[in-house]
Coordinates of C-alpha atoms in Angstrom, one line a residue:
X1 CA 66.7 6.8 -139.7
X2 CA 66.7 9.1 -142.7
X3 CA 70.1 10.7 -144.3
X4 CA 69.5 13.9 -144.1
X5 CA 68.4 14.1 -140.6
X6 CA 66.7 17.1 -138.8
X7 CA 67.6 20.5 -139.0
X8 CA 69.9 22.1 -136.5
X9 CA 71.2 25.1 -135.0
X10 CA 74.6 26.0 -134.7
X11 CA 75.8 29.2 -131.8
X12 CA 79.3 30.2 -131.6
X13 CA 81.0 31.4 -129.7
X14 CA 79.0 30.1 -126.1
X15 CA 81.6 31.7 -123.8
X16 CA 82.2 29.8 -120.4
X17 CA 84.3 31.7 -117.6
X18 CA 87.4 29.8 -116.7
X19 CA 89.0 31.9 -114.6
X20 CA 92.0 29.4 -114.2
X21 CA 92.9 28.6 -117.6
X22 CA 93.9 32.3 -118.4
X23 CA 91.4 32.6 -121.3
X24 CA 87.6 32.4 -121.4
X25 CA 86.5 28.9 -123.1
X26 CA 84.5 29.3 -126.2
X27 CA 82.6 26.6 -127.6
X28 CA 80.4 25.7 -130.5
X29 CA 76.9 24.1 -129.7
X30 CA 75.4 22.5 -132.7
X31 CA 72.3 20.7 -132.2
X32 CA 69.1 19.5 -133.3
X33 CA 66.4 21.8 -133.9
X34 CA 63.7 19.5 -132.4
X35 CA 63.5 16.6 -129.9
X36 CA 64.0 16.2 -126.4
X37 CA 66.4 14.1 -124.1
X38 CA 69.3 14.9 -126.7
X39 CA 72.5 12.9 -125.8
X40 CA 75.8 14.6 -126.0
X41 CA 79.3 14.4 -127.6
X42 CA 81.8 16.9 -126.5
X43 CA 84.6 16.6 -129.3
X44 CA 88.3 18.0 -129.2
X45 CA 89.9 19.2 -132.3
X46 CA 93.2 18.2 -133.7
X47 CA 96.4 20.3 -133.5
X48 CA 95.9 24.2 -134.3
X49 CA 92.5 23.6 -135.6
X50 CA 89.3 25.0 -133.9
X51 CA 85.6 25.0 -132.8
X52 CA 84.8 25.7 -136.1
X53 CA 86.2 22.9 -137.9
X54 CA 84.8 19.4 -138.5
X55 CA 81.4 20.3 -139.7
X56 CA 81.2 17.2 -141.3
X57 CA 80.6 15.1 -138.6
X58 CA 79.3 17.7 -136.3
X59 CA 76.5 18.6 -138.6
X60 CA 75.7 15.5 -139.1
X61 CA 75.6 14.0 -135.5
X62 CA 73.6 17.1 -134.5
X63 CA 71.2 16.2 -137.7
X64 CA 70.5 12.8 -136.2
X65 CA 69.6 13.8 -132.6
X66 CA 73.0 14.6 -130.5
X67 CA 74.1 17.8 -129.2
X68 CA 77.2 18.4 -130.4
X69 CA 79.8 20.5 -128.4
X70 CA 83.2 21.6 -129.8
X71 CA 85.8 23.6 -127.6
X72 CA 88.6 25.6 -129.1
X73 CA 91.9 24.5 -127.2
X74 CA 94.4 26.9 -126.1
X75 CA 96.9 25.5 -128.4
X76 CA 95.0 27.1 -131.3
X77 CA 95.1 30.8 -129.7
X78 CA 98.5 31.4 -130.2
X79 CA 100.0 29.9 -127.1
X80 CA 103.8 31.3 -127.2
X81 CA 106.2 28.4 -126.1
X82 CA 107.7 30.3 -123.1
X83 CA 103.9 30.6 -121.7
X84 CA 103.8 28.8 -118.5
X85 CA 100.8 27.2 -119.4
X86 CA 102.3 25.4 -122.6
X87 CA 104.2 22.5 -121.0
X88 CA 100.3 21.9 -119.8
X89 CA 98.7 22.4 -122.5
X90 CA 97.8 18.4 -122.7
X91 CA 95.9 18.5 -119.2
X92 CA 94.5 21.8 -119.8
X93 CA 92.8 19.9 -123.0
X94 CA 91.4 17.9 -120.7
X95 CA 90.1 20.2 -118.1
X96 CA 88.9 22.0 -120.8
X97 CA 86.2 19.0 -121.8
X98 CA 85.3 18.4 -118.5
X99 CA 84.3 22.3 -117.8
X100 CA 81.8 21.8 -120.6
X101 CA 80.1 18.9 -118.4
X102 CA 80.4 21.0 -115.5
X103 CA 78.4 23.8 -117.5
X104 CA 75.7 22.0 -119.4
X105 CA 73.2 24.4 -117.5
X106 CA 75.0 27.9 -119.1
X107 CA 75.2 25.9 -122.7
X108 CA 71.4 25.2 -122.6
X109 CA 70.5 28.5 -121.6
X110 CA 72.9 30.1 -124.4
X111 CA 71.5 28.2 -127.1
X112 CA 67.8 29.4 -128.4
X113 CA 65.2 26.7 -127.4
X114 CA 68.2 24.3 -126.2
X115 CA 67.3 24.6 -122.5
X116 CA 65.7 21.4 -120.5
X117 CA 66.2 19.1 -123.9
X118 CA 69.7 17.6 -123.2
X119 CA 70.1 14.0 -121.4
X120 CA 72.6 14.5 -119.1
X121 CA 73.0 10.8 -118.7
X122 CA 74.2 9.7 -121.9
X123 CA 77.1 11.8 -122.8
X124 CA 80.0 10.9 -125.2
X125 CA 83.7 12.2 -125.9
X126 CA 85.5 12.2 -129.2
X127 CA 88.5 13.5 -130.7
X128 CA 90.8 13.4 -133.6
X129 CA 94.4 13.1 -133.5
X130 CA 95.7 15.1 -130.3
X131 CA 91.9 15.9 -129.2
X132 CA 91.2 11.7 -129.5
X133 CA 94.8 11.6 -126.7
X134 CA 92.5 14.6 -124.9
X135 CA 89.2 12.7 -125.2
X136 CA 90.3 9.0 -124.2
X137 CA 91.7 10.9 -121.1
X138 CA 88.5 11.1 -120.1
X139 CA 87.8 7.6 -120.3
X140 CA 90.7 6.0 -118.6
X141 CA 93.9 6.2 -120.4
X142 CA 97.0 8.1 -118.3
X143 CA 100.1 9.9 -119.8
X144 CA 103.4 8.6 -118.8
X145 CA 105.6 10.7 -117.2
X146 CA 109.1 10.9 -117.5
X147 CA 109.9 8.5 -114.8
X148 CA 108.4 6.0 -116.9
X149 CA 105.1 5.7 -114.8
X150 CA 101.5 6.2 -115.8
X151 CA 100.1 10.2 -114.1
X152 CA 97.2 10.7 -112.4
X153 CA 93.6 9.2 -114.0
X154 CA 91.5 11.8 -115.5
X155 CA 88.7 9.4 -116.4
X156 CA 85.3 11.3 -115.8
X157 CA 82.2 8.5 -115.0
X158 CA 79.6 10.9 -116.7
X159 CA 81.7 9.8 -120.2
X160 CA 79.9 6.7 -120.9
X161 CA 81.5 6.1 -124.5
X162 CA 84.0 7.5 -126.8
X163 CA 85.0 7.7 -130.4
X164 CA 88.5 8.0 -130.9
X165 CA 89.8 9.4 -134.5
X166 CA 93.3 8.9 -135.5
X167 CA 94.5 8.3 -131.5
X168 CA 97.7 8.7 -131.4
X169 CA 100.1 5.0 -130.1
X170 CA 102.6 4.5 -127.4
X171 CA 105.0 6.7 -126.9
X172 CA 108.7 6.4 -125.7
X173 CA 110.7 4.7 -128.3
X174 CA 107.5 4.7 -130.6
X175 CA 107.9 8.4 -130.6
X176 CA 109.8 10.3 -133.7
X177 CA 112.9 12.6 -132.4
X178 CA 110.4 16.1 -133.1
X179 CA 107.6 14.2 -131.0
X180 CA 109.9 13.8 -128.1
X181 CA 111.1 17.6 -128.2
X182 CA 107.8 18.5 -128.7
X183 CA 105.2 16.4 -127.7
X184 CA 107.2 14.2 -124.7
X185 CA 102.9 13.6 -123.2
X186 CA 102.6 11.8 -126.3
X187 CA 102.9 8.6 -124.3
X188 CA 99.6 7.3 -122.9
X189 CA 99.0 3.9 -121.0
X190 CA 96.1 2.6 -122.0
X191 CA 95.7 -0.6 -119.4
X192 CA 92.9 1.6 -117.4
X193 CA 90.7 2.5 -120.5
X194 CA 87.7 0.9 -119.9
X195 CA 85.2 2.6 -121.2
X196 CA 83.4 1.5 -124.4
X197 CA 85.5 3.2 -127.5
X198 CA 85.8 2.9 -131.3
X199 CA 88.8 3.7 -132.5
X200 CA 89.3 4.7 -136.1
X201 CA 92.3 5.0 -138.4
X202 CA 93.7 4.9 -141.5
X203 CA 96.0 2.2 -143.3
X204 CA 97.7 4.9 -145.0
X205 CA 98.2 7.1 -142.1
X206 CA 101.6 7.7 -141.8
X207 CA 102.8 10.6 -139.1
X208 CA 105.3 12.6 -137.9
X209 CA 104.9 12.1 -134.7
X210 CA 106.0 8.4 -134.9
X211 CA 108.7 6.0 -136.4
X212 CA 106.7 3.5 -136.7
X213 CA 103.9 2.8 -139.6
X214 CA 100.3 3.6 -139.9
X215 CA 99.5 0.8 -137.5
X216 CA 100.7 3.0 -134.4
X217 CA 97.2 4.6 -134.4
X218 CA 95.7 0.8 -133.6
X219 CA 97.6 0.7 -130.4
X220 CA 94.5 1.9 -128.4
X221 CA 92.5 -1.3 -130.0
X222 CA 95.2 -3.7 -129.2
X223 CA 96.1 -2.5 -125.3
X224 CA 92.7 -0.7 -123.8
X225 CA 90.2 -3.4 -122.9
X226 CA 87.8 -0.7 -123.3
X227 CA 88.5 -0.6 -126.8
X228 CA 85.6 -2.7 -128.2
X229 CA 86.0 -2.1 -132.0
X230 CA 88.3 -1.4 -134.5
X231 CA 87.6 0.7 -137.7
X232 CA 90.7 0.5 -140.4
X233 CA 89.5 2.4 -143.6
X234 CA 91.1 1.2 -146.6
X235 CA 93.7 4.3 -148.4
X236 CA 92.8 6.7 -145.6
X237 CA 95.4 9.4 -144.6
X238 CA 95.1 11.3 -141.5
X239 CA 92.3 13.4 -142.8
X240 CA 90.0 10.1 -143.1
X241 CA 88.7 11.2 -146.4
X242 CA 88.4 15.0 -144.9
X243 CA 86.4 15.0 -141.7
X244 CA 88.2 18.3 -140.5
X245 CA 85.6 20.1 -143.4
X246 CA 86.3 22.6 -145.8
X247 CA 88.6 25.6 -143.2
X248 CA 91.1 22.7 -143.2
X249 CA 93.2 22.6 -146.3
X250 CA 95.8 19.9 -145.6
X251 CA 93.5 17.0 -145.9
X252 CA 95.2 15.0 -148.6
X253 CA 93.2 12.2 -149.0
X254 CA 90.2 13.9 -149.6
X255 CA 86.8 11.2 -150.0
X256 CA 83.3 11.9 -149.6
X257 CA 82.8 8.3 -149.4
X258 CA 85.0 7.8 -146.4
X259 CA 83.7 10.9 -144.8
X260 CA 80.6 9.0 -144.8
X261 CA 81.4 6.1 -143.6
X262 CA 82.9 7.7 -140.7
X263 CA 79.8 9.4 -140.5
X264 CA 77.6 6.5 -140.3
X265 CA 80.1 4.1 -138.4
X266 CA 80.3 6.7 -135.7
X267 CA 77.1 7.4 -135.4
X268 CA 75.6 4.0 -135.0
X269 CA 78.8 3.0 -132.5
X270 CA 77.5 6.0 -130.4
X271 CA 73.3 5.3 -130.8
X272 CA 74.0 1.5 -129.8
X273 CA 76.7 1.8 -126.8
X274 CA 74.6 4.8 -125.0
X275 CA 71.6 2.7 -125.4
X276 CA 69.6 4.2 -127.9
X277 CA 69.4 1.7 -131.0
X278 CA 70.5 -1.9 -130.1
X279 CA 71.1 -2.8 -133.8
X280 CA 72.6 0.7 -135.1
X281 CA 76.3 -0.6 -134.8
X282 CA 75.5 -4.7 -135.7
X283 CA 73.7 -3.4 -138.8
X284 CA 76.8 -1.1 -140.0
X285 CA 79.0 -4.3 -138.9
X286 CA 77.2 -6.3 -141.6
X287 CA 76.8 -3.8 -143.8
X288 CA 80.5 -3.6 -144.6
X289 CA 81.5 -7.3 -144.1
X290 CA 78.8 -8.0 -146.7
X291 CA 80.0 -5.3 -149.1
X292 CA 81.9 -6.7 -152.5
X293 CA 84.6 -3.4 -152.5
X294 CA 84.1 -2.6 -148.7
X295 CA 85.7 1.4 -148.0
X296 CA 87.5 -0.5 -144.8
X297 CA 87.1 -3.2 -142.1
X298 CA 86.0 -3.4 -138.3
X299 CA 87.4 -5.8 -136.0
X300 CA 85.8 -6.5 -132.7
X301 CA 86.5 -7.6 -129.7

């Protein structure tokens, strides 16, 4: 596998009626420009970012053979906070990833020279921040309600593995004073996630939406069985080095090199779980145990 990868095509917006969520869904299809039975990640954006943003890695996964499909979330358009939808806006997330599955024929046939050259059996979600909360929904972890109690699963079997960037921890008494007011489905159970998953943080990540430290964001390592590796890079804010890409001007820890680590951690995690490269992920694994000033660690389960 090459660095620089193939070249690819990039539509926006592909617009996909959703007659139930108020507002069209518009999506950004970036993929490959050449090869057929093209897995696929569907990836949701942090908070009040977009389809637009983190070219980084979606350029890159595209340039080494996925189909990469980004949503833009209602939370980004504006949503007013009397809008009935808002107190909803988690599980609309959600729904909103798995309309894209539903759709995979409309997104082919929007995309020139896309159509018959997905593999709708090997199919991914990812996420950073609140869109890793809305991607690990998909494969197995519930939000607590108020009474304490674990919702409804969401989990979707066509999700065969996720990578989950910055996922935010427990909830409850975890949860910073604004989190509560404002983010009260902050508060996942993660005992049902059982789906292969990296998760990825920073040791320098320190949020908001939290009273505890950086190491909140390893909560989905430490209580989902699914969980299956760890990757902690060294000095990392929540940015990870800048993977949101250049619209995004709040990334304060900003690192090429850990931009690319992510990209090649990810990558490989994805290319061995679905199947496609048994020693991608091992060889990244020893890569980065071997190196003398490593960018961060994986821990493994």
């Amino acid at each position: 596998m090459n660095d620089t990868g193939t070249p690819v095509i990039s539509v926006n917006p592909v617009t996909l009626a959703a007659p139930d969520r108020g507002q069209d869904l518009q999506v950004r299809v970036t993929a490959p420009t050449t090869g057929g039975d093209l897995p696929v990640i569907v990836f949701s954006h942090g908070m009040t970012l977009g389809m637009d943003d983190y070219a980084p890695l979606a350029a890159f996964w595209a340039a080494h053979g996925f189909v990469v499909i980004q949503p833009t979330h209602l939370d980004s358009l504006g949503l007013a906070p009397d809008d009935p939808r808002t107190p909803l806006i988690w599980r609309i997330r959600t729904d909103d990833l798995t309309g894209i599955l539903d759709r995979f024929d409309a997104i082919e046939a929007a995309v020139p020279g896309l159509a018959g050259r997905i593999d709708h059996e090997r199919i991914a979600a990812a996420g950073h921040s609140w869109g890793a909360q809305t991607a690990s929904t998909l494969v197995g972890a519930r939000v607590v309600g108020a009474d304490g109690t674990p919702g409804e699963s969401m989990t979707d079997p066509r999700v065969r593995a996720a990578v989950l960037l910055c996922l935010p921890g427990t909830g409850g008494a975890d949860l910073s004073p604004m989190a509560l007011q404002y983010f009260p489905f902050m508060s996942p159970d993660f005992a049902e996630l059982k789906t292969p998953s990296l998760i990825v943080a920073g040791d320098h990540d320190q949020s908001p939406l939290t009273v505890r430290g950086p190491d909140w964001f390893t909560d989905g390592f430490h209580l989902a069985s699914g969980a299956t590796d760890l990757l902690t890079l060294f000095g990392a804010e929540h940015g990870l080095g800048g993977i949101q890409g250049a619209h995004d001007t709040r990334t304060t820890d900003e690192s090429p090199e850990r931009v690319a680590l992510v990209q090649r951690a990810t990558l490989a995690y994805l290319r061995t779980t679905l199947g496609l490269d048994a020693v991608a992920w091992p060889e990244v694994r020893a890569d980065l145990a071997a190196s003398g000033d490593p960018l961060g660690r994986i821990d493994s389960k």
